[in-house]
Coordinates of N, CA and C and ligand atoms in Angstrom, one line a residue:
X1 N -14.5 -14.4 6.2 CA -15.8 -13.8 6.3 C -15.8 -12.4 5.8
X2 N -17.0 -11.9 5.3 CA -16.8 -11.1 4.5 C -17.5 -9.9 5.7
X3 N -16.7 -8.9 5.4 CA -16.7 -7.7 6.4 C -18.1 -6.4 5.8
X4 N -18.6 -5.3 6.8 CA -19.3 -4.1 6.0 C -18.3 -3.7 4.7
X5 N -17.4 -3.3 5.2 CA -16.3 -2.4 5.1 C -15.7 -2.9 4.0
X6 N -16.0 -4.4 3.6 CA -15.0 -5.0 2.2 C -15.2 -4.4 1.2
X7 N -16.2 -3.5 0.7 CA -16.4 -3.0 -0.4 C -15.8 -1.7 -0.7
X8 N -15.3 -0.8 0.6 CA -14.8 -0.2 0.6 C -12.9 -0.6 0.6
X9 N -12.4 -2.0 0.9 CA -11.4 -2.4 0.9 C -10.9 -2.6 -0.4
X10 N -12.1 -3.2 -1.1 CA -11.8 -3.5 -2.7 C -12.1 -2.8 -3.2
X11 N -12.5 -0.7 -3.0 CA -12.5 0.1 -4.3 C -11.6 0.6 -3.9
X12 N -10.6 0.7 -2.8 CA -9.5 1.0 -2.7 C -8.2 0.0 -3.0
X13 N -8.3 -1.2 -3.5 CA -7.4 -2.4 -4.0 C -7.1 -1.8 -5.5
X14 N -8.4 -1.4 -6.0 CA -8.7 -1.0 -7.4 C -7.8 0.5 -7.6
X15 N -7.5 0.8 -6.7 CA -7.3 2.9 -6.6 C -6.0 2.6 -6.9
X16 N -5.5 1.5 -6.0 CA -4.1 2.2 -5.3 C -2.8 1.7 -5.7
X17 N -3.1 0.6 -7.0 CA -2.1 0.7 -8.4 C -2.0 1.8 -8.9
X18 N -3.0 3.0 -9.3 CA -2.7 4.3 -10.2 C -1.6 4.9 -9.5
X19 N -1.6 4.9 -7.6 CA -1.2 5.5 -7.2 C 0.6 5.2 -7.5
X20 N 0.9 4.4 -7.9 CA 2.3 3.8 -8.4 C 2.7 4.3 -9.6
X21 N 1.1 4.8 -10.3 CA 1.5 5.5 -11.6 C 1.7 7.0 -11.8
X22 N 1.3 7.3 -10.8 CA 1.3 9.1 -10.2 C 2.8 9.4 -10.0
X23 N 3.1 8.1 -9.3 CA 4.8 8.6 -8.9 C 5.6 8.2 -10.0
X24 N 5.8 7.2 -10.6 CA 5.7 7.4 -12.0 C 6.4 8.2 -12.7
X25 N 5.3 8.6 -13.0 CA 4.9 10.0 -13.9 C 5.6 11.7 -13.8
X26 N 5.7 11.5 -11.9 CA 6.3 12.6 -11.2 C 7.7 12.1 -11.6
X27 N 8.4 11.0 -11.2 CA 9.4 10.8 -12.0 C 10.0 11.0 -13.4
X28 N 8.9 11.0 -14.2 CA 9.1 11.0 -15.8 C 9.0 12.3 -15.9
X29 N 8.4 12.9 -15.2 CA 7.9 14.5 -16.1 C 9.1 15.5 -16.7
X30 N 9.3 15.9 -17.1 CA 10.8 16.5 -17.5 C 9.9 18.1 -18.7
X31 N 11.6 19.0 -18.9 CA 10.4 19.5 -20.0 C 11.3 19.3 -21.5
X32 N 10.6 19.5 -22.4 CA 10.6 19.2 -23.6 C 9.4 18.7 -24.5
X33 N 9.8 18.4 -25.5 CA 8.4 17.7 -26.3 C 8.1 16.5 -26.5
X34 N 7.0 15.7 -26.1 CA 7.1 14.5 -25.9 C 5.1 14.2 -25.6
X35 N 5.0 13.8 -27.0 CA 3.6 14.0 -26.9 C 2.8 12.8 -25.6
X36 N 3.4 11.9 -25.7 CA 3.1 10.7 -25.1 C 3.2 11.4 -23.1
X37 N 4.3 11.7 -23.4 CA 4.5 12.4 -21.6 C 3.2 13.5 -21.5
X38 N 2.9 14.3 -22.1 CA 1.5 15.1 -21.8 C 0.6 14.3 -22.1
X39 N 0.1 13.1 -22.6 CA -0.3 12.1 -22.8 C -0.7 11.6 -21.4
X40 N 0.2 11.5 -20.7 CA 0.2 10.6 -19.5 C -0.4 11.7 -18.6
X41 N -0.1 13.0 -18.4 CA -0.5 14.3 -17.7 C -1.9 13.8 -17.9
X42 N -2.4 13.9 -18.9 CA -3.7 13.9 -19.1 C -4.4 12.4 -18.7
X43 N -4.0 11.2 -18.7 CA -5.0 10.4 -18.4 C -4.8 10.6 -17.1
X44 N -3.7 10.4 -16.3 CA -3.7 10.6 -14.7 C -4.8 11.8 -14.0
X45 N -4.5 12.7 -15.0 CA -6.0 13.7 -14.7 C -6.9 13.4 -14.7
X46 N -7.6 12.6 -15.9 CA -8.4 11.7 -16.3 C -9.0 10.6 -14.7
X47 N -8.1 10.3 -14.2 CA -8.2 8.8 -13.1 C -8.4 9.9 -11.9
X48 N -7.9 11.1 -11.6 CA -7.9 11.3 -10.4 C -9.5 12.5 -10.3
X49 N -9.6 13.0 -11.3 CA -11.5 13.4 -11.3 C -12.4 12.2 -11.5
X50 N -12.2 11.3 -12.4 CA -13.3 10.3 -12.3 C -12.9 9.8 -11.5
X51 N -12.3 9.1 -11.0 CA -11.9 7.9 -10.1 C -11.9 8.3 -8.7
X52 N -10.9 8.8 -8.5 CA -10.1 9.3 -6.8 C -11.4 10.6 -6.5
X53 N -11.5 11.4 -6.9 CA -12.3 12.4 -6.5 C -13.8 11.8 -6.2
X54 N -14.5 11.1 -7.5 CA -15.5 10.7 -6.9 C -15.2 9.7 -5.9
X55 N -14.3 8.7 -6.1 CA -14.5 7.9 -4.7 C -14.3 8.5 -3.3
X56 N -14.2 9.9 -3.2 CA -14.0 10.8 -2.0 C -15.6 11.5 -1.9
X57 N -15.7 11.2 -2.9 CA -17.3 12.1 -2.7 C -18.5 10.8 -2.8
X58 N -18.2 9.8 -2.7 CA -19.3 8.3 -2.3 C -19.1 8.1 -0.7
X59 N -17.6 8.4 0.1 CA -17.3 8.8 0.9 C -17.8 9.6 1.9
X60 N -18.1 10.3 1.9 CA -18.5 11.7 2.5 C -19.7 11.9 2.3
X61 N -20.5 11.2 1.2 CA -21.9 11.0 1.3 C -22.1 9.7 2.4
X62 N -21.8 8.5 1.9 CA -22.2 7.1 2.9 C -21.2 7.2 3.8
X63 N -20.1 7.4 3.8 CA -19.1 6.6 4.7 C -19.0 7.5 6.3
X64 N -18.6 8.2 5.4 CA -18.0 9.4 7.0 C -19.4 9.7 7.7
X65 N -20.4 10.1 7.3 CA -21.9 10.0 8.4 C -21.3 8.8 9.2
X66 N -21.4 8.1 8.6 CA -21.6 6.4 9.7 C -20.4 6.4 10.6
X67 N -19.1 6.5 10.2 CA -18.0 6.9 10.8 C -18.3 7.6 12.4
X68 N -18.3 9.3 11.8 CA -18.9 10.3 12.6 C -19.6 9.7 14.1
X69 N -20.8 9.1 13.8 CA -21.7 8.2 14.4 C -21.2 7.0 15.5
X70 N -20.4 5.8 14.7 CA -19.8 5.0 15.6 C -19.0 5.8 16.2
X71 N -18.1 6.7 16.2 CA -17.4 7.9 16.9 C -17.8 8.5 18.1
X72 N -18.9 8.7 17.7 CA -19.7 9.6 18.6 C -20.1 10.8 18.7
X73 N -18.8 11.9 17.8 CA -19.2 13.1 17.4 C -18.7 13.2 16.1
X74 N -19.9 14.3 15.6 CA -19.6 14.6 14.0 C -18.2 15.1 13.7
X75 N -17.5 15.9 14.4 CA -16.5 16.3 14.0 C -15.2 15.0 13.5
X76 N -15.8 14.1 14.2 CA -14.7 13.2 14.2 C -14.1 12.8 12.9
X77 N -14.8 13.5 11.5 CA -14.4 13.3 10.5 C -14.1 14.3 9.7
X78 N -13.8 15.2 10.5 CA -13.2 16.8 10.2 C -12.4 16.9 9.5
X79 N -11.0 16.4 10.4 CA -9.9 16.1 9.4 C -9.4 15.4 7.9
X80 N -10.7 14.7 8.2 CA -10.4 13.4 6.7 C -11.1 14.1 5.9
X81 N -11.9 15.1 6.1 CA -12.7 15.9 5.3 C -11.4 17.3 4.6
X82 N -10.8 17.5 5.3 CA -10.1 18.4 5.0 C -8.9 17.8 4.0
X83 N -8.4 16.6 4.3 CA -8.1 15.6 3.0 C -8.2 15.8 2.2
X84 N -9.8 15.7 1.7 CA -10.8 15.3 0.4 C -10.4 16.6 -0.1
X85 N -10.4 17.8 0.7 CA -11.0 18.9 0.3 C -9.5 19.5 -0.7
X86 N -8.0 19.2 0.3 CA -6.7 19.5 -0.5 C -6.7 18.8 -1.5
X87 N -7.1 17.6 -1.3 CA -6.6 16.5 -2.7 C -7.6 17.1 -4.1
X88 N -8.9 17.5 -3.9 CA -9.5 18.1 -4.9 C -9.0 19.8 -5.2
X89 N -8.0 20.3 -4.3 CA -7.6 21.1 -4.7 C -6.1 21.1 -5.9
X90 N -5.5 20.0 -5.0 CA -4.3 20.1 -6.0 C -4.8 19.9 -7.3
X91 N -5.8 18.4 -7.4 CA -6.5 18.0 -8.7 C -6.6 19.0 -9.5
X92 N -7.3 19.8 -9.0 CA -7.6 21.2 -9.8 C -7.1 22.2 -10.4
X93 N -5.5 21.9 -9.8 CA -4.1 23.0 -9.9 C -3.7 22.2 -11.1
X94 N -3.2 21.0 -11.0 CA -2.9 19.7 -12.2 C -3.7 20.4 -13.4
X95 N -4.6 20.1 -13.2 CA -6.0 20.6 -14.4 C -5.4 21.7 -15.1
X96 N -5.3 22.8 -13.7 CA -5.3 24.3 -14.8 C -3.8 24.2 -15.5
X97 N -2.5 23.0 -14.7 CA -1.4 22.9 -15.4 C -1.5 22.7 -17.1
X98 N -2.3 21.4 -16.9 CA -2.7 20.4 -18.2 C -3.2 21.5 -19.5
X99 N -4.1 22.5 -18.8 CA -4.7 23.3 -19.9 C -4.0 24.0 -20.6
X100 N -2.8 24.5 -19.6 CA -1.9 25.2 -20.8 C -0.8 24.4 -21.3
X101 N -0.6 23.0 -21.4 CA 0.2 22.6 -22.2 C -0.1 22.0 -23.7
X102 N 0.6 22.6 -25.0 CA 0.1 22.9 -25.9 C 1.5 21.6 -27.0
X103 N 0.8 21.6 -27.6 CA 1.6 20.2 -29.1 C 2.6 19.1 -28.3
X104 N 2.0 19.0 -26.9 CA 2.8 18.0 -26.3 C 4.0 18.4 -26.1
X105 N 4.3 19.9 -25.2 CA 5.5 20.2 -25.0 C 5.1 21.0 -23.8
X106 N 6.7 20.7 -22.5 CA 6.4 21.0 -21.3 C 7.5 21.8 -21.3
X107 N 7.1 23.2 -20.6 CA 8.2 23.9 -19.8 C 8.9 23.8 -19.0
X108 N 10.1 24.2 -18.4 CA 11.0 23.9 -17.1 C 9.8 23.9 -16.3
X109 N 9.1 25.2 -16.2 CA 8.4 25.8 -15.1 C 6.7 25.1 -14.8
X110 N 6.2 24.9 -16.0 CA 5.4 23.8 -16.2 C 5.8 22.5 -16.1
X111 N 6.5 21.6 -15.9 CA 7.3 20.2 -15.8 C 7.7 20.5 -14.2
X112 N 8.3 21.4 -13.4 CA 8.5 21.5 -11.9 C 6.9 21.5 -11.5
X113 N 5.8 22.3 -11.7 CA 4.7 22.5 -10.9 C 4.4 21.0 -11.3
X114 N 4.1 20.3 -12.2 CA 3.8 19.5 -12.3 C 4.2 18.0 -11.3
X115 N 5.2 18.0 -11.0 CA 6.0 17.2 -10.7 C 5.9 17.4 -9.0
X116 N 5.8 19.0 -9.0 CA 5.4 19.6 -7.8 C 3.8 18.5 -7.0
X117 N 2.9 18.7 -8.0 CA 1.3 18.6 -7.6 C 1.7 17.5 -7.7
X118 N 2.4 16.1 -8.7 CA 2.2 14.6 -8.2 C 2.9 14.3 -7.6
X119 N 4.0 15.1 -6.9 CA 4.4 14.3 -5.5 C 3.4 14.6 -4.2
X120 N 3.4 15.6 -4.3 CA 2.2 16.1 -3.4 C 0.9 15.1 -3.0
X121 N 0.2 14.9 -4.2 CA -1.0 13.9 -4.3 C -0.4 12.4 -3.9
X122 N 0.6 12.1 -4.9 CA 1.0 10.6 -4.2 C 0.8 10.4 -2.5
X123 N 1.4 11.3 -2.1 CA 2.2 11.3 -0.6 C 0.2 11.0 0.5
X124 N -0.2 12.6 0.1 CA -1.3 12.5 0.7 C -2.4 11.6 0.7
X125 N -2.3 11.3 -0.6 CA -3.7 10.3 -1.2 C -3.4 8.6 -0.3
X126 N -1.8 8.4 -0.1 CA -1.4 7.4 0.9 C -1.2 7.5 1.8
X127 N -1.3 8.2 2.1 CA -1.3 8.7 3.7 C -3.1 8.5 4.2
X128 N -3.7 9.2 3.1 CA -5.3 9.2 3.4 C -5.9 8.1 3.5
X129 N -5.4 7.3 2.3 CA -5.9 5.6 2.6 C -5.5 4.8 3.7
X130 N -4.4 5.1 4.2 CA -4.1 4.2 5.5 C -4.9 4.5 6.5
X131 N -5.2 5.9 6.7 CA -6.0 6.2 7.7 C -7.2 5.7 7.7
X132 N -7.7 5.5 6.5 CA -8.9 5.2 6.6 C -9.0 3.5 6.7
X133 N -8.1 2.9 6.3 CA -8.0 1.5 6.3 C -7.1 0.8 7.7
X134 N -6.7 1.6 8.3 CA -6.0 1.1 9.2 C -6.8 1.9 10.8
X135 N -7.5 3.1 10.4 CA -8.2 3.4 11.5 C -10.1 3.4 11.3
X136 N -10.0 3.6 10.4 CA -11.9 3.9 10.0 C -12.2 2.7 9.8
X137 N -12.3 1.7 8.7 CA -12.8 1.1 8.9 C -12.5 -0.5 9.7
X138 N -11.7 -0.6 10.5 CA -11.4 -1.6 11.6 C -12.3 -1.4 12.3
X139 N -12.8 0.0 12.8 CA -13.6 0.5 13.7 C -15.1 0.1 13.5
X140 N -15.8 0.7 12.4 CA -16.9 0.5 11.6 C -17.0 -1.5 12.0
X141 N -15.8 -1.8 11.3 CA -16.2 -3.7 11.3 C -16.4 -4.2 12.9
X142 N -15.8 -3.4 13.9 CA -15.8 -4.3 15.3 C -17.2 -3.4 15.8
X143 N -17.7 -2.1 15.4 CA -18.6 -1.4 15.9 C -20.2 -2.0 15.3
X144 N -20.4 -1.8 14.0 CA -21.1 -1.7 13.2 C -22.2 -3.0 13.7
X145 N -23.2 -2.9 14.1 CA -24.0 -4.4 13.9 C -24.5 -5.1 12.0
X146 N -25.2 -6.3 12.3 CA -24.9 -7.0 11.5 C -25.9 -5.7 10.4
X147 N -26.8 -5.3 11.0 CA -28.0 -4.5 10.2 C -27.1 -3.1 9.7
X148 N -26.9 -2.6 10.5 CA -26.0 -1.2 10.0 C -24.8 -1.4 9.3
X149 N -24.5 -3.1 9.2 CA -23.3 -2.9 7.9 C -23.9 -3.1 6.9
X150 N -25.1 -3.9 6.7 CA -25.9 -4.0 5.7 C -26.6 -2.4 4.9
X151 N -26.7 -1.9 5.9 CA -27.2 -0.4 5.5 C -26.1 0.3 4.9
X152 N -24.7 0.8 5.7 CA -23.5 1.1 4.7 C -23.3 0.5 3.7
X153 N -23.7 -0.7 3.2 CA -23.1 -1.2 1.8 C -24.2 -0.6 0.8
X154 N -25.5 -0.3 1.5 CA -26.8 0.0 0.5 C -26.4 1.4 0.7
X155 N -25.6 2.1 1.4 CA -25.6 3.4 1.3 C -24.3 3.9 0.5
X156 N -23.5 2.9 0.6 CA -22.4 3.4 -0.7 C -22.9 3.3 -2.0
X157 N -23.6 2.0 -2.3 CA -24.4 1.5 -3.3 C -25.1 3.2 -4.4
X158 N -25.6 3.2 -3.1 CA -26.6 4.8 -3.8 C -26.3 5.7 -3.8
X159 N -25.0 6.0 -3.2 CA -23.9 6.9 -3.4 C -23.2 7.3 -4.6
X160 N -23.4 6.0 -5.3 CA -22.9 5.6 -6.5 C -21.4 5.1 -6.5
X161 N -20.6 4.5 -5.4 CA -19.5 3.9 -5.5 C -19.4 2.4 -6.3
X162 N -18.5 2.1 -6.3 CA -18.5 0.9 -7.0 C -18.4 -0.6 -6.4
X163 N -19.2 -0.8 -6.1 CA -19.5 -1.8 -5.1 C -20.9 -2.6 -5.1
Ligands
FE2_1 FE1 -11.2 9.3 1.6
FE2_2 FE1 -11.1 6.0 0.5

């Protein structure tokens, strides 16, 4: 039977192969010239602003309110907020890395930060999903009546998640 919460189970099914390619990548990164390896810098960039970031911000608009709520107090999604908030920071560190690498060649020093921010992200971003998959929404499915899971699915919907 199909749960509120499944649509949030399956845009996270969809996420969390990249996350196999983040470490990857942190593995590969090295420095030297190698157009294809900044190649890869950049589409992972690419997945974690469209993809991972927005799916944190469909989140935080539909999800965590309703969370919060079955909880009982708002704060109760404080922490997972502060998540969203590092993971779009490292994102943003990645970014300003990406911008200064130039004819597809990496520095020692640029290839460490690098390798730095995707272990980082890997670690946290799986750590974030379990939480939310192993504690949020179990809760939401045993709490939620039939009407208010109906309402989260129309509110991720308009949130613009993929679902
Ligand atoms: Fe999240
Ligand atoms: Fe999530």
């Amino acid at each position: 039977m199909s749960t509120p919460t499944e649509p949030l189970r399956a845009e996270h099914r969809e996420l969390v192969p990249h996350l196999a390619h983040i470490l990857d990548l942190a593995d590969a990164v090295t420095e030297g010239t190698d157009p294809e390896l900044a190649a890869r810098v950049e589409r992972i960039h690419g997945f974690l602003v469209e993809d991972l970031l927005h799916h944190a911000e469909v989140e935080e608009l539909a999800l965590y309110p309703v969370v919060a709520r079955a909880m009982g107090a708002p704060e109760a999604t404080g922490t997972m907020t502060k998540d969203h908030v590092e993971i779009g920071r490292m994102v943003d560190e990645l970014g300003a890395v990406r911008d200064t690498l130039t004819g597809g060649s990496i520095t020692a020093s640029q290839a460490r930060e690098i390798r730095r921010l995707l272990y980082g992200l890997h670690a946290v971003v799986k750590l974030h999903f379990l939480k939310e998959e192993e504690v949020y929404l179990p809760l939401l499915d045993s709490r939620l009546s039939e009407v208010e899971g109906l309402a989260l699915i129309d509110a991720l919907r308009q949130a613009g998640g993929a679902v």
